[in-house]
Rosetta silent file (secondary structure, phi, psi, omega in degrees, C-alpha in Angstrom):
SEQUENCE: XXXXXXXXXXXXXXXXXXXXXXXXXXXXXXXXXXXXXXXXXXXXXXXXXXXXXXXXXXXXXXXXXXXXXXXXXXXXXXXXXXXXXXXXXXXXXXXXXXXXXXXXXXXXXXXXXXXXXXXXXXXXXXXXXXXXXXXXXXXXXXXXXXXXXXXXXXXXXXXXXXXXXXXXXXXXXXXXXXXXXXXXXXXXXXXXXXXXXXXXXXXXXXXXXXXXXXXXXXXXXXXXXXXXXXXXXXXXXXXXXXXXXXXXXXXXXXXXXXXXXXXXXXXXXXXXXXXXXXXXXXXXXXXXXXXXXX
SCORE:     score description
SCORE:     0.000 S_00000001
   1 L     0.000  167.930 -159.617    8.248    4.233   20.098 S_00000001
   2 L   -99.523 -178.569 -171.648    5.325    4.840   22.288 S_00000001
   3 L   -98.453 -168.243 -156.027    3.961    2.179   24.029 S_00000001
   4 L  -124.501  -13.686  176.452    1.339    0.023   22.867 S_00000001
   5 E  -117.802  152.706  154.496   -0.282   -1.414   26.811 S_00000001
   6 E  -146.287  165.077 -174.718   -0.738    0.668   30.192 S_00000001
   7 E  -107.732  161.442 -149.025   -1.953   -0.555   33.503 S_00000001
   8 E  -151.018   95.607  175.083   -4.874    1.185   34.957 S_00000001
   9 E   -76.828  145.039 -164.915   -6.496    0.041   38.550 S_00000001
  10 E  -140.011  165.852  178.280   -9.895   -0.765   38.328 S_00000001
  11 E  -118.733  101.829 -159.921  -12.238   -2.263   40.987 S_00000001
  12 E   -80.376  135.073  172.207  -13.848   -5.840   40.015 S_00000001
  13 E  -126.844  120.048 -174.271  -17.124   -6.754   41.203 S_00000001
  14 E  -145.533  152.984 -174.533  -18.221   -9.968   40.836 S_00000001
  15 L   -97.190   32.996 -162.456  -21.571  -12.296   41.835 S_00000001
  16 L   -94.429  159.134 -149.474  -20.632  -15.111   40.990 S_00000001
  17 L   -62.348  -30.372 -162.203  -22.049  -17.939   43.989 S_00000001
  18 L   -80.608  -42.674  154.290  -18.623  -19.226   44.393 S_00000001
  19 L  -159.294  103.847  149.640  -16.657  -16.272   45.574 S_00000001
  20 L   -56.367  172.059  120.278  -18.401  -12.958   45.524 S_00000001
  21 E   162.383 -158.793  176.559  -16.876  -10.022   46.069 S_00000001
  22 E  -117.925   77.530  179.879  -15.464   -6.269   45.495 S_00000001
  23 E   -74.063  146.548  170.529  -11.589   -6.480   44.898 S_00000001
  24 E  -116.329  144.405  170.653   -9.298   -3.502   43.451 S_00000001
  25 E  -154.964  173.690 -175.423   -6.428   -4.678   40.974 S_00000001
  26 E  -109.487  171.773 -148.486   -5.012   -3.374   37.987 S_00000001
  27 E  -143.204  117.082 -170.179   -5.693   -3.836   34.853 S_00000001
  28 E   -70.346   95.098 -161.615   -4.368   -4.010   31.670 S_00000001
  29 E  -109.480  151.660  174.515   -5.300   -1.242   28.515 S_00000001
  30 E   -75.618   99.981  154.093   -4.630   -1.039   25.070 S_00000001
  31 L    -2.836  103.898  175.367   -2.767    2.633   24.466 S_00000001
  32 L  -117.558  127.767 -178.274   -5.086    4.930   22.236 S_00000001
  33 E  -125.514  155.786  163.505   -2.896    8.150   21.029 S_00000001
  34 L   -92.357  163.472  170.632   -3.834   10.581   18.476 S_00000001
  35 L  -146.572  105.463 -179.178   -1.492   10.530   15.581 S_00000001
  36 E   -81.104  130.147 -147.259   -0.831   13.424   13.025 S_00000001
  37 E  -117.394   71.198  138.946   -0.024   12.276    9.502 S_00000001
  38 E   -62.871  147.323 -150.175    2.020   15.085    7.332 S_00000001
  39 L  -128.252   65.555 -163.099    2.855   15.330    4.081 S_00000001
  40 L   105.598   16.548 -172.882    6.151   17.570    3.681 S_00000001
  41 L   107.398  -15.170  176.304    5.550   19.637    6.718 S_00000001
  42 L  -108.655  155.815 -166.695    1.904   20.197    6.066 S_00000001
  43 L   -92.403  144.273 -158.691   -0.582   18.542    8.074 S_00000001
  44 L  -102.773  -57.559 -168.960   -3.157   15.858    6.187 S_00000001
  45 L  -155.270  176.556 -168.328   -4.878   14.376    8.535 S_00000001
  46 E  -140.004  125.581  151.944   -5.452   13.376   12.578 S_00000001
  47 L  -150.867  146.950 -153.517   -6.141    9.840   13.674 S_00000001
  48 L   -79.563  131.785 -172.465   -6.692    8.003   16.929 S_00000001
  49 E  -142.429  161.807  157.529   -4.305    4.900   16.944 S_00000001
  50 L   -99.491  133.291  176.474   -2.564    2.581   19.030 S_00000001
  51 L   -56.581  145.479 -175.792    1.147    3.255   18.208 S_00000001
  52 L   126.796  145.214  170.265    3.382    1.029   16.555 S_00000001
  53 L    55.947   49.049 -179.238    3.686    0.427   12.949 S_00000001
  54 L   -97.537   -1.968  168.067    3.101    4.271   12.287 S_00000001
  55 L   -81.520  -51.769  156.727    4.876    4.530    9.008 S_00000001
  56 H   -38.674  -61.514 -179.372    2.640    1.293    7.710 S_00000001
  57 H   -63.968  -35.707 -175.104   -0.587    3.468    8.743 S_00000001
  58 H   -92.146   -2.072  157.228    0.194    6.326    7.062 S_00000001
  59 H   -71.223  -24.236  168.210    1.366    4.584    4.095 S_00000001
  60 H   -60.382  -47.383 -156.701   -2.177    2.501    3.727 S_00000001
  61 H   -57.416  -22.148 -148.973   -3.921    5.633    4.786 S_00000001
  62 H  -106.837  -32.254  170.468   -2.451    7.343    1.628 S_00000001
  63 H   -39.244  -80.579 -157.704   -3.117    3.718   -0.582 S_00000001
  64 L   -86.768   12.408  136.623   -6.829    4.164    0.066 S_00000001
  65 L   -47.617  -38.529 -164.069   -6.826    7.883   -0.347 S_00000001
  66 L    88.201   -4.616 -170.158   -5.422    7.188   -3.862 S_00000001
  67 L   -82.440  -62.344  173.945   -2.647    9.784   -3.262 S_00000001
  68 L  -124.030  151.201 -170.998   -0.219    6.449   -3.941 S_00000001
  69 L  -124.873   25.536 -179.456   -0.316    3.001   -5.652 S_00000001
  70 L  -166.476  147.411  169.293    2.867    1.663   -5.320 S_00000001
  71 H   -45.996  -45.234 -174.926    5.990    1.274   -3.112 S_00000001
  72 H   -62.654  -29.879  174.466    8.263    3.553   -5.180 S_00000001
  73 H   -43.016  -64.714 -136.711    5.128    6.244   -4.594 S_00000001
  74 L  -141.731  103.907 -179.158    6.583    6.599   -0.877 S_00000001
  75 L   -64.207  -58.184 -144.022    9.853    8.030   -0.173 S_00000001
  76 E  -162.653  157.396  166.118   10.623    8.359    3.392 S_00000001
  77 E  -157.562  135.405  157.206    8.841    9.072    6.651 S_00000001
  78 E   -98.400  171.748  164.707    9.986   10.429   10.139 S_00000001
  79 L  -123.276  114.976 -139.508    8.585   10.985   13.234 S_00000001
  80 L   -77.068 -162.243 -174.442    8.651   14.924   14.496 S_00000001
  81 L   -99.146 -155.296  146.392    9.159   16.444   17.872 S_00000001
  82 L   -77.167 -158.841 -166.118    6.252   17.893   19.907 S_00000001
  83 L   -40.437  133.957  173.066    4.353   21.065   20.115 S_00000001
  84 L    90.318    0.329  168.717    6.180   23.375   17.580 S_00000001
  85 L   -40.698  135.733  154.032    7.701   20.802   15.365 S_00000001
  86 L    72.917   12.612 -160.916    8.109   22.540   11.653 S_00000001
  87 L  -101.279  125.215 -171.694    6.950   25.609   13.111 S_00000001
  88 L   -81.064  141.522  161.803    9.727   28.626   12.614 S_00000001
  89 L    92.639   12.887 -178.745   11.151   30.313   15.396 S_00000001
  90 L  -122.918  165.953 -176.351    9.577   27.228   17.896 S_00000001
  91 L  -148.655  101.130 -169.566   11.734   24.415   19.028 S_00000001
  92 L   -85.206  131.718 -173.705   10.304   20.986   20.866 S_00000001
  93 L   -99.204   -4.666 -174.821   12.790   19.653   23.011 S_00000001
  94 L  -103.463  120.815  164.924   10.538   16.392   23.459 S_00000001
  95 L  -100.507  109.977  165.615    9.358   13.681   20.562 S_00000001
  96 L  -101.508   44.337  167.493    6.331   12.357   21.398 S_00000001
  97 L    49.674    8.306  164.053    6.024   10.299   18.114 S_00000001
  98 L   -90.542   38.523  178.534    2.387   11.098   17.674 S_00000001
  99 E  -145.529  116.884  166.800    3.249   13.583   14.676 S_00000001
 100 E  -120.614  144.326 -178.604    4.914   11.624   11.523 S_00000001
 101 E  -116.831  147.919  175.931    6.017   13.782    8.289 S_00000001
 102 E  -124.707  133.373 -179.336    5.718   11.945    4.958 S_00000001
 103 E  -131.126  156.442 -143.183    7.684   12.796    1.999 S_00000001
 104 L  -125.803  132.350  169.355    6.296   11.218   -1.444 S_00000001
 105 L   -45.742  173.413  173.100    8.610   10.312   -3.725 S_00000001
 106 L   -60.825  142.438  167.793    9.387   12.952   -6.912 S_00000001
 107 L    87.368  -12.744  172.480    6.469   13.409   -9.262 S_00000001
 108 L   -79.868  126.578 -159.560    3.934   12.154   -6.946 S_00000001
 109 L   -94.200  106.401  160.575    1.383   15.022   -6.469 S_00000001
 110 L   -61.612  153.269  168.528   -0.172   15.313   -2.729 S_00000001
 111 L   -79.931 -179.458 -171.608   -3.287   15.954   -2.405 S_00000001
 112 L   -69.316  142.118  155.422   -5.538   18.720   -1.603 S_00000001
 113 L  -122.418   56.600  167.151   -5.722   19.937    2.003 S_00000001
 114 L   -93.352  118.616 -154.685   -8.455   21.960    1.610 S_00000001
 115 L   -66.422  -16.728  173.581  -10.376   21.155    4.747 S_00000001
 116 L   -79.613   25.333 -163.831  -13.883   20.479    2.399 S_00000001
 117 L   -95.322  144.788  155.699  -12.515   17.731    0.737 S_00000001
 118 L   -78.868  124.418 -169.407  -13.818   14.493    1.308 S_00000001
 119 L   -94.288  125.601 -177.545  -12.405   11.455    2.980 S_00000001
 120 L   -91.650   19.495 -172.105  -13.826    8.196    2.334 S_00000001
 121 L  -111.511    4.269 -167.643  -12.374    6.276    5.329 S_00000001
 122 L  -136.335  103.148 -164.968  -15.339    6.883    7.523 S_00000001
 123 L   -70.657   12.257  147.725  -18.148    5.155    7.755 S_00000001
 124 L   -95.927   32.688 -173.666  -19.764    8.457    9.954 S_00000001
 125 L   -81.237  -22.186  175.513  -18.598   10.421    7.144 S_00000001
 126 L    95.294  -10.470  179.284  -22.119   11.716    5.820 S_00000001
 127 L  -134.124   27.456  177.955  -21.589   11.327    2.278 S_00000001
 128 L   -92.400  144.300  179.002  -21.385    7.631    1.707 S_00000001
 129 L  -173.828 -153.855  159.057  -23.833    6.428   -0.845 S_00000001
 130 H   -62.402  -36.461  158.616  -23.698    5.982   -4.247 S_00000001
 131 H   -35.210  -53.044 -136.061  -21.762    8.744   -5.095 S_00000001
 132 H  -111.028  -20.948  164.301  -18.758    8.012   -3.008 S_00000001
 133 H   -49.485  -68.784 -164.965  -18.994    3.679   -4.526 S_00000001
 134 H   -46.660  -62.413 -176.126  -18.539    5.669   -8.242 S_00000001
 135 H   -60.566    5.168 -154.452  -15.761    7.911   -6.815 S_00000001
 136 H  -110.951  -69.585 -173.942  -14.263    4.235   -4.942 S_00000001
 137 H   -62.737  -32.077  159.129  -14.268    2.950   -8.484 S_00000001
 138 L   -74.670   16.773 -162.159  -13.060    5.459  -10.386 S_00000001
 139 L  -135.809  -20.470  156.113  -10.227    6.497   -7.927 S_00000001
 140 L   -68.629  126.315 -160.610   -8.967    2.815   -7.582 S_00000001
 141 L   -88.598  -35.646  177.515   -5.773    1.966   -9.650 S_00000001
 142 L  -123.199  160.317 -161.739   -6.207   -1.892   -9.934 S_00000001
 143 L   -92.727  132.046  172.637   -9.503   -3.995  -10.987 S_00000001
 144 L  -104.209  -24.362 -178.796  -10.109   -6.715   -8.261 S_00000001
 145 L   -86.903    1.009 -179.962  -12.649   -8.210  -10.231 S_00000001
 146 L  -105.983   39.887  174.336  -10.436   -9.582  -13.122 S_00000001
 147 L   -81.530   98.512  178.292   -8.544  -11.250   -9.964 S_00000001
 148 L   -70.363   19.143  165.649   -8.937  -15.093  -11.025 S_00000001
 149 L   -29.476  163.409  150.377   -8.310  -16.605   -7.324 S_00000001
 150 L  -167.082  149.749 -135.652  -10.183  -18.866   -6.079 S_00000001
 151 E  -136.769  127.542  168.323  -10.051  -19.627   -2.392 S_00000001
 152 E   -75.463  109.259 -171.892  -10.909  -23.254   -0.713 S_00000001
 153 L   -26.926  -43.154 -164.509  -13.901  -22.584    1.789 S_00000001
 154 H   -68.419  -40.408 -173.875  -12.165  -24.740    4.608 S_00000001
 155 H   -75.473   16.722 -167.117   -9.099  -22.477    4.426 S_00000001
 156 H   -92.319  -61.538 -132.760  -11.351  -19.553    4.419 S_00000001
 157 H   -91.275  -26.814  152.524  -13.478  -20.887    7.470 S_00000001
 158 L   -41.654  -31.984 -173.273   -9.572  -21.252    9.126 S_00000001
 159 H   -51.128  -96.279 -172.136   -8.853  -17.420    9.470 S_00000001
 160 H    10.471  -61.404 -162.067  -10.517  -16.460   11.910 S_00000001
 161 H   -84.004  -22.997 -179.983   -8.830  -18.963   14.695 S_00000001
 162 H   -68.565  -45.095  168.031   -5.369  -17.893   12.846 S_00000001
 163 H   -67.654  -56.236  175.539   -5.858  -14.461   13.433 S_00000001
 164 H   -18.228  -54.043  170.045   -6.601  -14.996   16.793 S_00000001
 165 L   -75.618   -2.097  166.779   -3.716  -16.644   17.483 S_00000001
 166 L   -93.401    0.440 -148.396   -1.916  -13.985   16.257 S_00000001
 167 L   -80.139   73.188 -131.140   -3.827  -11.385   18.589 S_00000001
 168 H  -102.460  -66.572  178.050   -0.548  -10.682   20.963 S_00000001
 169 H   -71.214  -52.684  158.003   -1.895   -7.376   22.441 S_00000001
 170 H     0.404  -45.832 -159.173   -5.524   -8.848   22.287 S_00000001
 171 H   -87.035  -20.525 -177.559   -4.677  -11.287   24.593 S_00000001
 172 H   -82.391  -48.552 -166.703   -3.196   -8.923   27.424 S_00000001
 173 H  -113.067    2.138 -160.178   -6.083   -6.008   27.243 S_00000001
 174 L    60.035  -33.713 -144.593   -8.946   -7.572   25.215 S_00000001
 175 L   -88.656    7.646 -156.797   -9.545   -4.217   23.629 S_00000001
 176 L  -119.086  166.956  166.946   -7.582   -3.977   20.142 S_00000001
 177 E   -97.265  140.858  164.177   -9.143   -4.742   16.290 S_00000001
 178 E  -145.211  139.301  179.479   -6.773   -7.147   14.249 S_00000001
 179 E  -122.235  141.779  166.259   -6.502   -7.410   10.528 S_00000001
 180 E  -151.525  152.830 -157.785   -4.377   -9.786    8.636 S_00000001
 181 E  -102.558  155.087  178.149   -3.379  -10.619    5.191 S_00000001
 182 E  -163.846  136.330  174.997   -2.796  -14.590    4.025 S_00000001
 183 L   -38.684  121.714  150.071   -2.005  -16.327    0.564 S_00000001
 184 L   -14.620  -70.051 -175.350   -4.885  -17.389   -1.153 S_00000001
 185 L   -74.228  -62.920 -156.510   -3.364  -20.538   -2.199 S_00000001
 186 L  -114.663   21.297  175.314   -1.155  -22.017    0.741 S_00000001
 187 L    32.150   27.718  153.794   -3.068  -19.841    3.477 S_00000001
 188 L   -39.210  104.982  174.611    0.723  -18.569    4.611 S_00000001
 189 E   -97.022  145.291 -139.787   -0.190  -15.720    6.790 S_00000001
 190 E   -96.050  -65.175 -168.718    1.704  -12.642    5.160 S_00000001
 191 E  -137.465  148.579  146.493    1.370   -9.781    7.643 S_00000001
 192 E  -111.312  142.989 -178.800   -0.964   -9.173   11.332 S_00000001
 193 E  -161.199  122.400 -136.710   -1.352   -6.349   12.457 S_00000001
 194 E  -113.934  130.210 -167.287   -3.193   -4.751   15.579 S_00000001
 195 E  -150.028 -178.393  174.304   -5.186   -1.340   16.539 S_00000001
 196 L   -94.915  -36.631  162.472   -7.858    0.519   18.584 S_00000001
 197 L   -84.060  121.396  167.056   -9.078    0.906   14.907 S_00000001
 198 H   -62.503  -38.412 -179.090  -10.285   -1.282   12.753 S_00000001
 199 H   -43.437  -63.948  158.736   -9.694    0.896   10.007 S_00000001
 200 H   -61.676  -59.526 -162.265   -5.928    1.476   10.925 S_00000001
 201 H   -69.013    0.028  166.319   -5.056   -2.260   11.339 S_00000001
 202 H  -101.894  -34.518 -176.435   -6.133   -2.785    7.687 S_00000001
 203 H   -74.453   -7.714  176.684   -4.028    0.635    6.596 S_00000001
 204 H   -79.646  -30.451 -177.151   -0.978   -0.830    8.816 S_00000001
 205 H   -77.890  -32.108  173.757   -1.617   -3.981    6.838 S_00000001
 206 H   -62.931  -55.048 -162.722   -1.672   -2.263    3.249 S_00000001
 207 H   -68.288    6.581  170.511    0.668   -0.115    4.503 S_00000001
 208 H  -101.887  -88.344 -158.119    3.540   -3.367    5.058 S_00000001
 209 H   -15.340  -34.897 -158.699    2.443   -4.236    1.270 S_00000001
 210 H   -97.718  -69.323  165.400    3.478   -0.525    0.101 S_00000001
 211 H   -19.574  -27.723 -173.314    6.893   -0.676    2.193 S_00000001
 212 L  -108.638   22.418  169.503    7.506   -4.076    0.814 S_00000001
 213 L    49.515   62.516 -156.976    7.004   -2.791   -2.629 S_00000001
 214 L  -127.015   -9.452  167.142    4.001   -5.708   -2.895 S_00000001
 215 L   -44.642  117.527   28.519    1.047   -3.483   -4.399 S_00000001
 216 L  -100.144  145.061  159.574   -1.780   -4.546   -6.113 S_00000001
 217 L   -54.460   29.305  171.877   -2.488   -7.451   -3.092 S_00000001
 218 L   -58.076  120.986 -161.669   -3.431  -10.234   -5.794 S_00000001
 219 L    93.703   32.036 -170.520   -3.997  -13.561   -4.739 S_00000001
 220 L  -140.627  173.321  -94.152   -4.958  -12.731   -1.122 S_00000001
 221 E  -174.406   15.314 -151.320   -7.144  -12.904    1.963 S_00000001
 222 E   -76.878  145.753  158.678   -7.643  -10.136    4.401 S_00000001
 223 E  -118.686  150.381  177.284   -9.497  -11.128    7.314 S_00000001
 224 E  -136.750  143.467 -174.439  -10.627   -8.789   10.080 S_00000001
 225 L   -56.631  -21.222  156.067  -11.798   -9.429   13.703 S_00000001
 226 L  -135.892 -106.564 -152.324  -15.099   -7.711   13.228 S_00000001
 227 L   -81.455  147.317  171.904  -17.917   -6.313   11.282 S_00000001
 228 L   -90.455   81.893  145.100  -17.023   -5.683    7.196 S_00000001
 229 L   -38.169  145.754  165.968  -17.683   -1.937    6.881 S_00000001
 230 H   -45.868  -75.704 -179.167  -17.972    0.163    4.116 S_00000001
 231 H   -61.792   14.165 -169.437  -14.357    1.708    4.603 S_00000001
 232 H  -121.751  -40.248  149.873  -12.470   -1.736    5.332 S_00000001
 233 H   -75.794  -12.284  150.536  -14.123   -2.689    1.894 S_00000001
 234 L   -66.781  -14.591 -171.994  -13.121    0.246    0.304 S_00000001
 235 H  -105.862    9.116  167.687   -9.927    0.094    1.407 S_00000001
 236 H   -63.395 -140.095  -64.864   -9.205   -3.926    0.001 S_00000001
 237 H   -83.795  -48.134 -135.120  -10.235   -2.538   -3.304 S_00000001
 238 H   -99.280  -31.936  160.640   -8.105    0.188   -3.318 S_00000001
 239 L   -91.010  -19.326  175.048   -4.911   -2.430   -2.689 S_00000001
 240 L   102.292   20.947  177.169   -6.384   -4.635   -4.784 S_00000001
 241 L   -49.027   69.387 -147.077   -7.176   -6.841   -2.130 S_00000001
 242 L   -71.325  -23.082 -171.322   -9.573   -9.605   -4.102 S_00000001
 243 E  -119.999  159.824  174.029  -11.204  -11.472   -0.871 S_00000001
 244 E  -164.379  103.838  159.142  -12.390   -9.942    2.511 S_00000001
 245 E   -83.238  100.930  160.748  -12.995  -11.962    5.170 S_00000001
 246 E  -176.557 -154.846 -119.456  -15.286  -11.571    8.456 S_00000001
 247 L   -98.593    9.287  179.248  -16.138  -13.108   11.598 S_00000001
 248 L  -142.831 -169.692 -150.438  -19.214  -10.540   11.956 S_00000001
 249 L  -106.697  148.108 -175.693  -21.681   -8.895    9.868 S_00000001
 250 L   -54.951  152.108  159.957  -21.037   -6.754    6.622 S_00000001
 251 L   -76.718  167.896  175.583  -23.435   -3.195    6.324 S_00000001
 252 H   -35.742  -81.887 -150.854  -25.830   -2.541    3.520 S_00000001
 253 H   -75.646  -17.230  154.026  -22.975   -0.589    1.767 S_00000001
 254 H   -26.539  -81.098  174.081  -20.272   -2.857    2.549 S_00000001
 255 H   -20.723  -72.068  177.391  -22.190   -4.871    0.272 S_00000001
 256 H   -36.184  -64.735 -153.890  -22.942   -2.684   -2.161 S_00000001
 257 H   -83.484  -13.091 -179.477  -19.258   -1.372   -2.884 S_00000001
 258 L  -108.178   10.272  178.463  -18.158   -5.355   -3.235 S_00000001
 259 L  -111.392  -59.178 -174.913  -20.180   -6.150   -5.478 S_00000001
 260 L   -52.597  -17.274 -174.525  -20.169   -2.684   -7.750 S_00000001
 261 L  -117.479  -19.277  176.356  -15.856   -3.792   -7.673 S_00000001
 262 L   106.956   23.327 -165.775  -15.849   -7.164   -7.715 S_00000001
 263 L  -135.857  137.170 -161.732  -14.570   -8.424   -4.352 S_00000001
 264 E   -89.595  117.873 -163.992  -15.438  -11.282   -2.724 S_00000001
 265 E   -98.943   96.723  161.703  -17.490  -10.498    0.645 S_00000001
 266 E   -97.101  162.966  173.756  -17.367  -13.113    3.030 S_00000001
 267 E  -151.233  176.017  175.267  -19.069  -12.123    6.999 S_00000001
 268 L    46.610   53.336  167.031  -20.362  -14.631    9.796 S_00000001
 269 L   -89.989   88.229 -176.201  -16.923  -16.544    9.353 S_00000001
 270 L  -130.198  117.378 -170.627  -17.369  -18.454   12.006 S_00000001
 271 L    91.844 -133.347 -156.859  -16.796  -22.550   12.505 S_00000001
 272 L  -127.669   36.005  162.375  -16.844  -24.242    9.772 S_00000001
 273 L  -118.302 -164.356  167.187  -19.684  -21.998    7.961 S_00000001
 274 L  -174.190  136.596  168.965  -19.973  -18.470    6.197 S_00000001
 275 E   -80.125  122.799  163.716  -22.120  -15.938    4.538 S_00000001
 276 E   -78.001   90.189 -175.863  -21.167  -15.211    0.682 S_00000001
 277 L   -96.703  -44.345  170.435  -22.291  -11.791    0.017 S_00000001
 278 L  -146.918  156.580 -163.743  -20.910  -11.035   -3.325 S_00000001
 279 L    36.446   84.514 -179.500  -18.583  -13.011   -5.943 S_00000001
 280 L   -94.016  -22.295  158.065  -19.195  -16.433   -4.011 S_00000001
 281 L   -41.653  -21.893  174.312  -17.535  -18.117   -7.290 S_00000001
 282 L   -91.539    6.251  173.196  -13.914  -17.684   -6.063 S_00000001
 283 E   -97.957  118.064  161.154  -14.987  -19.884   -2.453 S_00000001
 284 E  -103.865  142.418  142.207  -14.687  -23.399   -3.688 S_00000001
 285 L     6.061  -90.664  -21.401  -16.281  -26.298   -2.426 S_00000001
 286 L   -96.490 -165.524 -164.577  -14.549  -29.593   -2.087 S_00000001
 287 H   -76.615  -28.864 -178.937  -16.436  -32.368   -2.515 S_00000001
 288 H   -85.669  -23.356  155.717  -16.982  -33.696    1.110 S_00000001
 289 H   -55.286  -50.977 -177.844  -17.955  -30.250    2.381 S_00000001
 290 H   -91.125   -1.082  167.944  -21.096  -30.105   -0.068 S_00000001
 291 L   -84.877    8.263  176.232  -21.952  -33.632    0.203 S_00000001
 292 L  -103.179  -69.957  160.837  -22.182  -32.806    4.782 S_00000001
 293 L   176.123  144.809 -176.497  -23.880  -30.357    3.432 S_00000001
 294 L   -59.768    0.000    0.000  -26.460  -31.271    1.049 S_00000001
């Protein structure tokens, strides 16, 4: 598997009063690879990742595509050779594990790879608006909004420092996004999972759910290390994901798309407070939190 850190020398310059100077030392980076995600030998899509967990990304990526809603949906996946993999008459004598083939179980129909179609995973994609909420909702297999959770604020206002402490590559390069999933109820965290992308470390985390045959996500948490996007709420709805927690702030359409589905937006989880952007009825209370304050 490829590797997920590399060291890099860099030259530090620092003012500080106490000891100036210009030192060279190396340095520690998070691994960004492209990774091509086929679907029987044909190619679907290209995305920049840190490696690891590359069967989990391309099974979320296909979750919030809509191409599958369940673990049985997704037979098998390998990972090919280099240049000339699947190609006739070529032969790679090298695997460098950025090319994975996906094979779908029977009866599941891949989708089109007709290069106009649109993908909904990008919040520079150019066509998010309303349209592409309607096409969120109709293209999503389970309803998030008849999810009856309800989530106790303080174990809400907990994530955050949980994920953190989960951050493994985080803590060596600084550099990575982390998403993780946690019980509603006993705030048991379920899966972590780490990236260059935010977007990938929530499809690695859907993408353990669909492996673990655990689809729709009911009764659950994700929290993510930054900003609530449009695509990181599209793709909780899309697992069925009922809460989405995090520590910085949602966009306009973020909004929008959690509300129009029914998913509970928390952002600026930070401390012991939070912003409630849509369905703030599933964050309970208790009683000594609203009487501090009152």
């Amino acid at each position: 598997m490829g590797r997920l850190t590399a060291r890099s020398p860099v030259t530090r310059i620092s003012l500080d009063d106490v000891a100036p100077g210009v030192r060279r030392r190396a340095d520690t980076l998070a691994v960004e690879e492209p990774l091509e995600i086929r679907l029987g030998g044909e190619p679907l899509t290209v995305t920049m990742r840190t490696p690891g967990h590359d069967i989990e990304l391309a099974a979320g990526f296909l979750v919030s595509e809509s191409v599958i809603s369940a673990g049985g949906h997704f037979r098998s996946a390998i990972h090919c050779g280099g240049p000339g993999t699947g190609t006739v008459g070529l032969t790679s004598t090298e695997n460098t594990y950025n090319v994975l083939d996906v094979t779908l179980a029977p009866g599941v129909e891949a989708p089109s790879t007709d290069i106009a179609r649109n993908f909904y995973t990008t919040s520079s994609c150019g066509v998010c608006g309303t349209a592409s909420i309607e096409a969120i909702e109709k293209s999503s297999r389970y309803d998030v909004a008849a999810d009856p959770v309800t989530v106790d604020a303080a174990l809400i206002a907990g994530l955050p420092d949980a994920l953190r402490a989960g951050q493994a590559v985080f803590e060596k390069t600084g550099g990575l996004h982390a998403a993780a999933l946690f019980d509603a109820s006993t705030g048991e965290l379920l899966v972590l999972r780490e990236d260059v992308g935010r977007h990938n470390a929530v499809d690695k985390v859907v993408g353990w759910a669909v492996l673990e045959d655990r689809l729709p996500l009911t009764g659950t948490v994700l929290q993510v290390s930054g900003r609530a996007s449009f695509e990181l709420v599209q793709k909780a709805v899309m697992a069925g994901i009922p809460v989405l927690s995090a520590v910085s702030a949602p966009s306009s359409l973020a909004v929008e798309l959690a509300a129009a589905s029914g998913l509970t937006l928390a952002g600026f989880v930070r401390g012991r407070s939070m912003n409630l952007y849509s369905r703030p009825d599933r964050i309970a209370v208790g009683r000594a939190d609203a009487a501090h304050t009152a």
